[in-house]
Short mmCIF file of C-alpha atoms in Angstrom, two decimals:
data_model
loop_
_atom_site.label_atom_id
_atom_site.label_comp_id
_atom_site.label_asym_id
_atom_site.label_seq_id
_atom_site.Cartn_x
_atom_site.Cartn_y
_atom_site.Cartn_z
CA UNK A 131 -63.86 84.76 143.18
CA UNK A 132 -62.92 88.00 144.90
CA UNK A 133 -64.50 91.18 143.59
CA UNK A 134 -61.72 93.45 142.29
CA UNK A 135 -61.23 96.77 144.02
CA UNK A 136 -60.31 100.01 142.32
CA UNK A 137 -57.44 102.24 143.44
CA UNK A 138 -58.85 105.15 145.40
CA UNK A 139 -57.37 108.33 146.73
CA UNK A 140 -57.22 108.69 150.49
CA UNK A 141 -56.86 111.78 152.59
CA UNK A 142 -55.22 112.37 155.92
CA UNK A 143 -57.52 113.00 158.85
CA UNK A 144 -55.57 116.22 159.34
CA UNK A 145 -53.79 117.54 162.39
CA UNK A 146 -54.83 116.43 165.82
CA UNK A 147 -56.28 119.29 167.90
CA UNK A 148 -53.66 121.88 168.91
CA UNK A 149 -53.70 123.43 172.37
CA UNK A 150 -51.99 126.48 170.85
CA UNK A 151 -50.94 127.54 167.36
CA UNK A 152 -47.15 127.67 167.08
CA UNK A 153 -46.16 130.81 165.19
CA UNK A 154 -42.90 132.72 164.81
CA UNK A 155 -42.92 136.52 164.96
CA UNK A 156 -40.20 138.52 163.13
CA UNK A 157 -39.11 141.47 165.30
CA UNK A 158 -35.91 142.58 163.58
CA UNK A 159 -35.66 146.41 163.81
CA UNK A 160 -39.20 146.64 165.21
CA UNK A 161 -40.13 148.43 168.40
CA UNK A 162 -41.04 146.40 171.49
CA UNK A 163 -42.15 147.63 174.91
CA UNK A 164 -41.83 146.01 178.32
CA UNK A 165 -43.41 147.67 181.35
CA UNK A 166 -42.74 146.62 184.92
CA UNK A 167 -39.90 144.91 186.72
CA UNK A 168 -41.11 141.64 188.19
CA UNK A 169 -38.88 138.56 188.28
CA UNK A 170 -39.60 137.53 184.70
CA UNK A 171 -38.84 140.91 183.16
CA UNK A 172 -35.06 140.59 182.53
CA UNK A 173 -35.37 137.32 180.59
CA UNK A 174 -38.22 138.64 178.47
CA UNK A 175 -36.16 141.72 177.56
CA UNK A 176 -33.26 139.47 176.52
CA UNK A 177 -35.58 137.41 174.31
CA UNK A 178 -36.97 140.49 172.55
CA UNK A 179 -33.50 141.89 171.97
CA UNK A 180 -32.19 138.53 170.74
CA UNK A 181 -34.91 138.68 168.06
CA UNK A 182 -33.48 142.02 166.89
CA UNK A 183 -36.11 144.28 168.45
CA UNK A 184 -35.57 147.83 169.69
CA UNK A 185 -36.77 147.38 173.26
CA UNK A 186 -38.00 150.23 175.46
CA UNK A 187 -38.28 149.25 179.11
CA UNK A 188 -40.45 151.32 181.47
CA UNK A 189 -39.90 150.63 185.17
CA UNK A 190 -40.16 153.14 188.01
CA UNK A 191 -37.99 150.97 190.30
CA UNK A 192 -35.95 148.58 188.10
CA UNK A 193 -34.08 145.69 189.69
CA UNK A 194 -30.32 145.48 189.40
CA UNK A 195 -30.70 142.55 187.01
CA UNK A 196 -33.00 144.60 184.79
CA UNK A 197 -30.51 147.49 184.85
CA UNK A 198 -27.76 145.18 183.64
CA UNK A 199 -29.63 143.63 180.71
CA UNK A 200 -28.32 146.14 178.16
CA UNK A 201 -24.77 144.92 178.86
CA UNK A 202 -25.68 141.29 178.10
CA UNK A 203 -27.37 141.51 174.71
CA UNK A 204 -25.77 140.54 171.38
CA UNK A 205 -28.53 141.79 169.09
CA UNK A 206 -31.21 144.47 169.06
CA UNK A 207 -31.09 147.31 171.55
CA UNK A 208 -32.42 148.03 175.04
CA UNK A 209 -33.30 151.47 176.44
CA UNK A 210 -34.29 151.70 180.11
CA UNK A 211 -36.73 154.45 181.13
CA UNK A 212 -36.87 154.74 184.92
CA UNK A 213 -40.48 155.82 185.18
CA UNK A 214 -43.97 154.39 184.98
CA UNK A 215 -45.39 153.64 181.57
CA UNK A 216 -48.08 155.70 179.84
CA UNK A 217 -50.42 154.76 176.96
CA UNK A 218 -48.45 157.04 174.65
CA UNK A 219 -45.37 154.86 175.21
CA UNK A 220 -47.04 152.07 173.25
CA UNK A 221 -47.41 154.02 170.02
CA UNK A 222 -45.68 152.13 167.20
CA UNK A 223 -44.95 149.04 169.30
CA UNK A 224 -45.12 145.70 167.46
CA UNK A 225 -44.85 143.65 170.66
CA UNK A 226 -45.63 144.52 174.28
CA UNK A 227 -45.01 142.68 177.55
CA UNK A 228 -46.58 143.51 180.88
CA UNK A 229 -44.28 142.51 183.75
CA UNK A 230 -45.91 144.22 186.70
CA UNK A 231 -47.01 142.75 190.01
CA UNK A 232 -50.33 144.57 190.25
CA UNK A 233 -53.18 142.80 188.40
CA UNK A 234 -55.19 145.97 187.73
CA UNK A 235 -52.19 147.77 186.29
CA UNK A 236 -51.44 144.77 184.07
CA UNK A 237 -55.02 144.70 182.78
CA UNK A 238 -54.78 148.41 181.91
CA UNK A 239 -51.43 147.88 180.15
CA UNK A 240 -52.78 144.99 178.09
CA UNK A 241 -55.78 147.04 177.01
CA UNK A 242 -53.60 150.00 176.00
CA UNK A 243 -51.17 147.74 174.10
CA UNK A 244 -53.98 146.08 172.15
CA UNK A 245 -55.45 149.49 171.35
CA UNK A 246 -52.04 150.46 169.92
CA UNK A 247 -52.06 147.34 167.71
CA UNK A 248 -49.32 145.44 169.53
CA UNK A 249 -49.10 141.70 170.18
CA UNK A 250 -49.35 141.29 173.96
CA UNK A 251 -47.85 138.99 176.56
CA UNK A 252 -48.33 139.32 180.31
CA UNK A 253 -45.76 137.62 182.54
CA UNK A 254 -47.37 134.91 184.73
CA UNK A 255 -50.88 135.92 183.61
CA UNK A 256 -51.83 133.54 180.79
CA UNK A 257 -55.45 134.77 180.79
CA UNK A 258 -54.23 138.18 179.58
CA UNK A 259 -51.89 136.91 176.87
CA UNK A 260 -52.32 137.05 173.10
CA UNK A 261 -49.22 134.84 172.82
CA UNK A 262 -47.17 132.82 175.27
CA UNK A 263 -43.49 132.01 175.44
CA UNK A 264 -42.29 128.40 175.39
CA UNK A 265 -38.96 126.68 175.78
CA UNK A 266 -36.55 127.53 172.95
CA UNK A 267 -33.78 125.64 171.19
CA UNK A 268 -31.63 128.25 169.48
CA UNK A 269 -29.65 127.32 166.39
CA UNK A 270 -30.70 130.54 164.72
CA UNK A 271 -31.81 130.91 162.01
CA UNK A 272 -33.03 127.41 162.99
CA UNK A 273 -35.30 127.97 165.99
CA UNK A 274 -37.40 125.32 167.77
CA UNK A 275 -40.21 126.38 170.10
CA UNK A 276 -41.75 124.01 172.67
CA UNK A 277 -45.02 124.54 174.53
CA UNK A 278 -46.90 122.48 177.09
CA UNK A 279 -49.56 125.22 177.37
CA UNK A 280 -48.39 125.82 180.93
CA UNK A 281 -49.36 122.30 182.00
CA UNK A 282 -45.85 120.96 182.61
CA UNK A 283 -43.05 123.54 182.38
CA UNK A 284 -40.42 121.14 183.75
CA UNK A 285 -41.40 118.54 181.17
CA UNK A 286 -41.08 121.19 178.44
CA UNK A 287 -37.61 122.11 179.67
CA UNK A 288 -36.59 118.45 179.62
CA UNK A 289 -37.83 118.10 176.04
CA UNK A 290 -35.84 121.21 175.17
CA UNK A 291 -32.70 119.70 176.68
CA UNK A 292 -33.20 116.48 174.68
CA UNK A 293 -33.62 118.41 171.43
CA UNK A 294 -30.59 120.56 172.28
CA UNK A 295 -28.55 117.38 172.52
CA UNK A 296 -29.88 116.09 169.19
CA UNK A 297 -29.31 119.25 167.14
CA UNK A 298 -25.63 120.01 166.46
CA UNK A 299 -24.75 123.67 166.95
CA UNK A 300 -23.25 123.68 163.48
CA UNK A 301 -26.74 123.46 161.99
CA UNK A 302 -27.03 127.22 162.36
CA UNK A 303 -24.34 127.61 159.66
CA UNK A 304 -26.21 125.31 157.27
CA UNK A 305 -29.53 127.06 157.79
CA UNK A 306 -27.83 130.42 157.30
CA UNK A 307 -26.34 129.11 154.05
CA UNK A 308 -29.80 127.94 152.94
CA UNK A 309 -31.10 131.45 153.50
CA UNK A 310 -28.23 132.95 151.50
CA UNK A 311 -28.45 130.41 148.65
CA UNK A 312 -32.24 130.30 148.24
CA UNK A 313 -32.39 133.02 145.60
CA UNK A 314 -29.59 131.42 143.57
CA UNK A 315 -31.25 128.00 143.71
CA UNK A 316 -34.65 129.40 142.71
CA UNK A 317 -33.12 131.20 139.74
CA UNK A 318 -31.22 128.08 138.64
CA UNK A 319 -34.04 125.54 139.01
CA UNK A 320 -37.48 126.66 137.86
CA UNK A 321 -39.26 123.36 138.50
CA UNK A 322 -40.57 122.56 141.98
CA UNK A 323 -39.30 118.97 141.83
CA UNK A 324 -35.77 120.12 140.94
CA UNK A 325 -35.68 122.64 143.76
CA UNK A 326 -36.97 120.09 146.23
CA UNK A 327 -34.33 117.65 145.02
CA UNK A 328 -31.61 120.24 145.59
CA UNK A 329 -32.76 120.88 149.17
CA UNK A 330 -33.06 117.14 149.88
CA UNK A 331 -29.40 116.70 148.94
CA UNK A 332 -28.49 119.85 150.88
CA UNK A 333 -30.16 118.39 153.98
CA UNK A 334 -28.39 115.05 153.58
CA UNK A 335 -25.04 116.84 153.41
CA UNK A 336 -25.87 118.98 156.46
CA UNK A 337 -26.71 115.91 158.54
CA UNK A 338 -23.58 114.11 157.32
CA UNK A 339 -21.24 116.99 158.24
CA UNK A 340 -23.14 119.17 160.72
CA UNK A 341 -20.24 120.77 162.51
CA UNK A 342 -18.57 122.44 159.55
CA UNK A 343 -19.75 125.56 157.79
CA UNK A 344 -20.81 125.02 154.15
CA UNK A 345 -18.85 126.76 151.41
CA UNK A 346 -19.25 127.82 147.79
CA UNK A 347 -17.82 124.43 146.84
CA UNK A 348 -20.81 122.76 148.52
CA UNK A 349 -23.22 124.95 146.57
CA UNK A 350 -21.46 124.17 143.28
CA UNK A 351 -21.43 120.42 144.01
CA UNK A 352 -25.11 120.34 144.97
CA UNK A 353 -26.12 122.26 141.86
CA UNK A 354 -24.05 119.88 139.72
CA UNK A 355 -25.65 116.81 141.32
CA UNK A 356 -29.13 118.21 140.81
CA UNK A 357 -28.50 119.11 137.18
CA UNK A 358 -27.12 115.63 136.49
CA UNK A 359 -30.32 113.88 137.48
CA UNK A 360 -32.79 112.94 134.74
CA UNK A 361 -35.91 115.07 134.54
CA UNK A 362 -39.39 113.64 134.66
CA UNK A 363 -41.26 111.14 136.75
CA UNK A 364 -39.95 107.97 138.37
CA UNK A 365 -41.12 105.09 140.52
CA UNK A 366 -39.57 103.90 143.78
CA UNK A 367 -40.66 100.63 145.39
CA UNK A 368 -40.31 101.16 149.14
CA UNK A 369 -40.41 98.58 151.90
CA UNK A 370 -42.54 99.84 154.80
CA UNK A 371 -41.47 97.04 157.12
CA UNK A 372 -43.85 94.72 158.97
CA UNK A 373 -45.74 97.45 160.85
CA UNK A 374 -43.68 99.34 163.42
CA UNK A 375 -42.96 102.75 161.88
CA UNK A 376 -39.65 102.95 163.74
CA UNK A 377 -38.32 100.12 161.55
CA UNK A 378 -38.37 102.34 158.44
CA UNK A 379 -34.96 102.93 156.93
CA UNK A 380 -33.55 106.42 156.46
CA UNK A 381 -33.68 105.87 152.71
CA UNK A 382 -37.37 104.97 152.95
CA UNK A 383 -38.06 108.15 154.90
CA UNK A 384 -36.23 110.18 152.25
CA UNK A 385 -38.32 108.57 149.50
CA UNK A 386 -41.55 109.32 151.36
CA UNK A 387 -40.53 112.95 151.83
CA UNK A 388 -39.75 113.24 148.14
CA UNK A 389 -42.91 111.58 146.81
CA UNK A 390 -45.66 113.37 144.90
CA UNK A 391 -47.93 110.31 145.02
CA UNK A 392 -47.86 107.27 147.33
CA UNK A 393 -49.59 104.04 146.29
CA UNK A 394 -49.94 101.87 149.38
CA UNK A 395 -51.42 98.54 150.44
CA UNK A 396 -53.84 97.81 153.28
CA UNK A 397 -51.11 96.19 155.37
CA UNK A 398 -49.03 99.39 155.54
CA UNK A 399 -49.38 100.86 159.04
CA UNK A 400 -51.27 104.19 158.87
CA UNK A 401 -48.68 106.02 160.97
CA UNK A 402 -46.05 105.39 158.28
CA UNK A 403 -47.95 107.70 155.94
CA UNK A 404 -47.46 110.49 158.48
CA UNK A 405 -43.84 110.70 157.33
CA UNK A 406 -44.87 111.78 153.83
CA UNK A 407 -45.02 115.39 152.74
CA UNK A 408 -48.34 117.02 153.56
CA UNK A 409 -48.76 117.87 149.87
CA UNK A 410 -48.32 114.28 148.70
CA UNK A 411 -51.34 112.40 147.35
CA UNK A 412 -51.98 109.03 148.95
CA UNK A 413 -53.85 106.28 147.11
CA UNK A 414 -54.95 102.96 148.57
CA UNK A 415 -54.37 100.19 146.04
CA UNK A 416 -55.66 97.45 148.30
CA UNK A 417 -53.48 94.34 148.07
CA UNK A 418 -54.64 91.98 150.84
CA UNK A 419 -54.44 88.25 151.16
CA UNK A 420 -57.67 86.30 150.47
CA UNK A 421 -59.76 89.49 150.24
CA UNK A 422 -60.96 91.97 147.63
CA UNK A 423 -57.90 93.48 145.99
CA UNK A 424 -57.02 95.88 143.23
CA UNK A 425 -55.89 94.03 140.11
CA UNK A 426 -52.15 94.06 139.60
CA UNK A 427 -52.57 95.27 136.02
CA UNK A 428 -54.56 98.28 137.28
CA UNK A 429 -51.85 99.11 139.81
CA UNK A 430 -49.15 98.84 137.16
CA UNK A 431 -51.08 101.08 134.77
CA UNK A 432 -51.73 103.70 137.44
CA UNK A 433 -48.11 103.70 138.59
CA UNK A 434 -46.80 104.14 135.04
CA UNK A 435 -49.39 106.79 134.15
CA UNK A 436 -48.52 108.91 137.16
CA UNK A 437 -44.79 108.66 136.48
CA UNK A 438 -45.30 109.57 132.82
CA UNK A 439 -47.08 112.74 133.95
CA UNK A 440 -43.89 113.77 135.74
CA UNK A 441 -44.74 112.58 139.27
CA UNK A 442 -42.35 111.01 141.75
CA UNK A 443 -44.26 107.86 142.66
CA UNK A 444 -43.62 105.73 145.73
CA UNK A 445 -45.09 102.21 145.66
CA UNK A 446 -45.22 101.52 149.41
CA UNK A 447 -45.36 97.84 150.36
CA UNK A 448 -45.54 96.07 153.69
CA UNK A 449 -42.33 94.30 154.68
CA UNK A 450 -39.76 94.15 151.89
CA UNK A 451 -41.01 94.75 148.33
CA UNK A 452 -38.73 92.04 146.94
CA UNK A 453 -40.11 89.27 149.18
CA UNK A 454 -43.50 88.01 147.89
CA UNK A 455 -44.48 91.58 147.01
CA UNK A 456 -44.93 91.24 143.24
CA UNK A 457 -42.07 93.66 142.81
CA UNK A 458 -40.89 91.83 139.71
CA UNK A 459 -44.12 92.56 137.85
CA UNK A 460 -44.03 96.25 138.81
CA UNK A 461 -40.37 96.67 137.92
CA UNK A 462 -41.02 95.05 134.54
CA UNK A 463 -44.00 97.35 133.90
CA UNK A 464 -41.79 100.38 134.54
CA UNK A 465 -39.01 99.08 132.31
CA UNK A 466 -41.37 98.41 129.44
CA UNK A 467 -42.73 101.96 129.76
CA UNK A 468 -39.26 103.50 129.97
CA UNK A 469 -39.85 104.75 133.52
CA UNK A 470 -36.87 104.89 135.93
CA UNK A 471 -37.50 102.49 138.79
CA UNK A 472 -35.58 102.08 142.05
CA UNK A 473 -36.07 99.81 145.06
CA UNK A 474 -35.65 100.67 148.75
CA UNK A 475 -35.57 97.44 150.77
CA UNK A 476 -37.38 97.13 154.07
CA UNK A 477 -37.29 94.97 157.17
CA UNK A 478 -39.05 91.72 156.24
CA UNK A 479 -42.01 90.36 158.17
CA UNK A 480 -39.85 87.38 159.11
CA UNK A 481 -37.10 89.56 160.56
CA UNK A 482 -39.54 91.79 162.40
CA UNK A 483 -41.49 88.88 163.89
CA UNK A 484 -38.39 87.00 165.00
CA UNK A 485 -36.81 90.10 166.56
CA UNK A 486 -39.95 91.15 168.40
CA UNK A 487 -40.35 87.77 170.13
CA UNK A 488 -36.63 87.20 170.69
CA UNK A 489 -35.98 84.09 168.61
CA UNK A 490 -33.17 83.49 166.16
CA UNK A 491 -33.99 82.20 162.69
CA UNK A 492 -30.60 80.49 162.46
CA UNK A 493 -28.42 78.65 164.94
CA UNK A 494 -25.06 77.03 164.26
CA UNK A 495 -26.14 73.87 166.10
CA UNK A 496 -29.67 73.67 164.72
CA UNK A 497 -30.23 75.63 161.51
CA UNK A 498 -27.60 76.29 158.87
CA UNK A 499 -30.09 77.36 156.23
CA UNK A 500 -33.06 79.72 156.09
CA UNK A 501 -35.79 79.51 153.46
CA UNK A 502 -38.83 81.65 152.67
CA UNK A 503 -41.81 80.09 150.91
CA UNK A 504 -45.32 81.28 150.08
CA UNK A 505 -48.33 79.57 151.60
CA UNK A 506 -50.52 79.82 148.50
CA UNK A 507 -50.38 80.06 144.73
CA UNK A 508 -52.32 82.27 142.29
CA UNK A 509 -55.50 80.30 143.02
CA UNK A 510 -55.15 80.63 146.79
CA UNK A 511 -54.34 76.92 147.17
CA UNK A 512 -51.22 75.26 148.51
CA UNK A 513 -48.52 75.49 145.79
CA UNK A 514 -48.03 72.18 144.01
CA UNK A 515 -44.34 72.73 143.34
CA UNK A 516 -43.11 73.11 146.94
CA UNK A 517 -39.87 71.25 147.64
CA UNK A 518 -41.09 68.96 150.41
CA UNK A 519 -37.67 67.47 150.96
CA UNK A 520 -36.33 70.96 151.73
CA UNK A 521 -39.26 71.66 154.09
CA UNK A 522 -38.61 68.40 155.96
CA UNK A 523 -34.87 69.11 156.33
CA UNK A 524 -34.12 69.23 160.12
CA UNK A 525 -31.25 71.70 159.60
CA UNK A 526 -33.39 74.43 158.05
CA UNK A 527 -35.71 77.12 159.38
CA UNK A 528 -38.71 77.63 157.12
CA UNK A 529 -40.67 80.87 157.07
CA UNK A 530 -44.05 80.67 155.34
CA UNK A 531 -45.68 83.89 154.15
CA UNK A 532 -49.48 84.18 153.86
CA UNK A 533 -50.06 80.78 155.52
CA UNK A 534 -53.49 81.10 157.14
CA UNK A 535 -55.66 79.37 154.54
CA UNK A 536 -53.30 76.46 153.89
CA UNK A 537 -51.47 76.12 157.23
CA UNK A 538 -53.03 72.83 158.32
CA UNK A 539 -52.59 71.20 154.92
CA UNK A 540 -48.99 72.42 154.64
CA UNK A 541 -47.93 71.13 158.06
CA UNK A 542 -49.68 67.78 157.64
CA UNK A 543 -48.04 67.25 154.25
CA UNK A 544 -44.62 68.29 155.58
CA UNK A 545 -44.90 65.73 158.41
CA UNK A 546 -45.87 63.02 155.90
CA UNK A 547 -42.84 64.01 153.81
CA UNK A 548 -40.47 63.53 156.75
CA UNK A 549 -40.66 66.64 158.98
CA UNK A 550 -40.49 65.53 162.63
CA UNK A 551 -43.91 66.10 164.27
CA UNK A 552 -42.18 67.57 167.32
CA UNK A 553 -40.44 70.29 165.30
CA UNK A 554 -41.05 73.68 167.00
CA UNK A 555 -43.45 75.88 165.10
CA UNK A 556 -45.13 79.21 165.72
CA UNK A 557 -47.32 81.78 164.03
CA UNK A 558 -46.99 85.51 164.67
CA UNK A 559 -50.01 87.70 164.00
CA UNK A 560 -49.60 91.45 163.37
CA UNK A 561 -45.84 91.28 163.77
CA UNK A 562 -44.18 94.31 165.49
CA UNK A 563 -47.50 96.08 165.99
CA UNK A 564 -49.10 96.88 169.36
CA UNK A 565 -51.62 94.03 168.90
CA UNK A 566 -48.97 91.43 168.04
CA UNK A 567 -49.82 87.93 169.21
CA UNK A 568 -47.91 84.65 169.00
CA UNK A 569 -49.22 81.07 169.01
CA UNK A 570 -46.58 78.40 169.69
CA UNK A 571 -46.67 74.67 169.22
CA UNK A 572 -45.20 71.90 167.12
CA UNK A 573 -45.63 70.85 163.53
CA UNK A 574 -48.18 68.29 164.77
CA UNK A 575 -50.44 70.51 166.90
CA UNK A 576 -49.97 74.13 165.77
CA UNK A 577 -52.98 74.11 163.41
CA UNK A 578 -55.29 73.11 166.28
CA UNK A 579 -53.81 75.79 168.51
CA UNK A 580 -54.33 78.45 165.81
CA UNK A 581 -57.99 77.50 165.39
CA UNK A 582 -58.53 77.62 169.14
CA UNK A 583 -56.88 81.04 169.44
CA UNK A 584 -59.21 82.65 166.86
CA UNK A 585 -56.75 85.46 166.06
CA UNK A 586 -57.03 87.83 163.11
CA UNK A 587 -54.57 89.90 161.08
CA UNK A 588 -51.57 89.27 158.83
CA UNK A 589 -49.73 86.14 159.91
CA UNK A 590 -46.38 84.51 159.32
CA UNK A 591 -45.48 80.87 160.07
CA UNK A 592 -42.05 79.73 161.28
CA UNK A 593 -40.97 76.11 161.55
CA UNK A 594 -37.60 74.74 162.63
CA UNK A 595 -35.43 73.42 165.44
CA UNK A 596 -33.74 76.82 165.88
CA UNK A 597 -37.02 78.16 167.26
CA UNK A 598 -36.77 75.82 170.23
CA UNK A 599 -33.19 76.56 171.22
CA UNK A 600 -34.22 79.41 173.52
CA UNK A 601 -36.44 77.82 176.15
CA UNK A 602 -38.03 81.16 177.02
CA UNK A 603 -38.47 83.65 174.20
CA UNK A 604 -38.22 87.32 174.98
CA UNK A 605 -41.56 89.07 175.60
CA UNK A 606 -42.37 92.20 173.66
CA UNK A 607 -40.79 94.97 175.80
CA UNK A 608 -43.38 97.25 177.40
CA UNK A 609 -41.28 100.30 176.45
CA UNK A 610 -41.25 99.25 172.80
CA UNK A 611 -44.99 98.68 172.79
CA UNK A 612 -45.60 102.04 174.43
CA UNK A 613 -43.39 103.88 171.94
CA UNK A 614 -45.60 102.64 169.13
#
């Protein structure tokens, strides 16, 4: 008898170490100073002005490009002083940039700027900088900054170009609307959950129609949709897929972002939890095959209790929650307690395993039916009510979930009931994950091959003629493995 586990709260390990802290500095109507006229000076002046700063430039011998900067700016202001800088020039400066060729002069400028209370950057001298500039994607007021800490500038520029291509220019209109509507939304919706719900729907609409500017009609519609939703807590059963985080659906991502509490099983890949809000509580409710597990009644009670307290609860399950995931019991518990309950389907373990090894579960010449069965009953033994005639049918592909303990018995019985011993069969361990492994054989010898392999992890068994139609199954692509 397995010792029951208790649900327990888990905490993220936190952020990985940062080479630099990304911050954004408001400079609208603030004074900025740039001294010098090296090659990087004109671009830095344009950046300061674009942020709305009043820029004073001090250069005894300015380049022609630096002279022409004031004609190219669309925001802020630029005043060129054709003389050397002095410490008094830094009084009242919020930001200062040293752009001189001489190291000693730059050191003196940095010291004077810091003494005046300014944030300091020195062009091409990272050892003198308080802050450094990175690559920028400008959809202002949406601004993305990219830094490689000077290690790979070309790589950073390439990343910037990729993000530029992904972010429609129209997003700047939506972010500007968010800024203008924030006070109205805060006054209309006093609860945090309601406001978050409004902005979730706002974001969905922005991504659906990024190139048009939002209007008052959009604001009215979003407010109406938010007000129409029932208040209070709710439960959403979410399929996490078989392991690869990239197989999450967009709806699953939205549910994770909206969750106050996430109840998850051991088989959920840890990286999937990274998509949740940082503020969300995560609780391990430990449902594993043939090992210590939290009792289903305890999980149901916890889920209902949290929802009754007003929380948005996500019950995160490996694969699809409706396929051998005890979803029926959890849905019924919510219904009996009067808690709204929704389901977000996920990629099943069978689909993920088949796709990752390049086999088809059906084939018009070999398998016209697909069936999913469980490898054990409540006691952990082979179910007594399996339809052996259906399992022996040569025109069907059978997928067996949780098969490890009963695999040999199941295959031997299926062969006795009429399944051809030569029928192709395989077991996939840790489907879609970096440590995925596959053992292939036939209904007659697969059990021996599994024992010899000595593999661990969640497993899924597939049996059927369709699995042998492709003489060489596709290997797991190296690029796919690396991306995970």
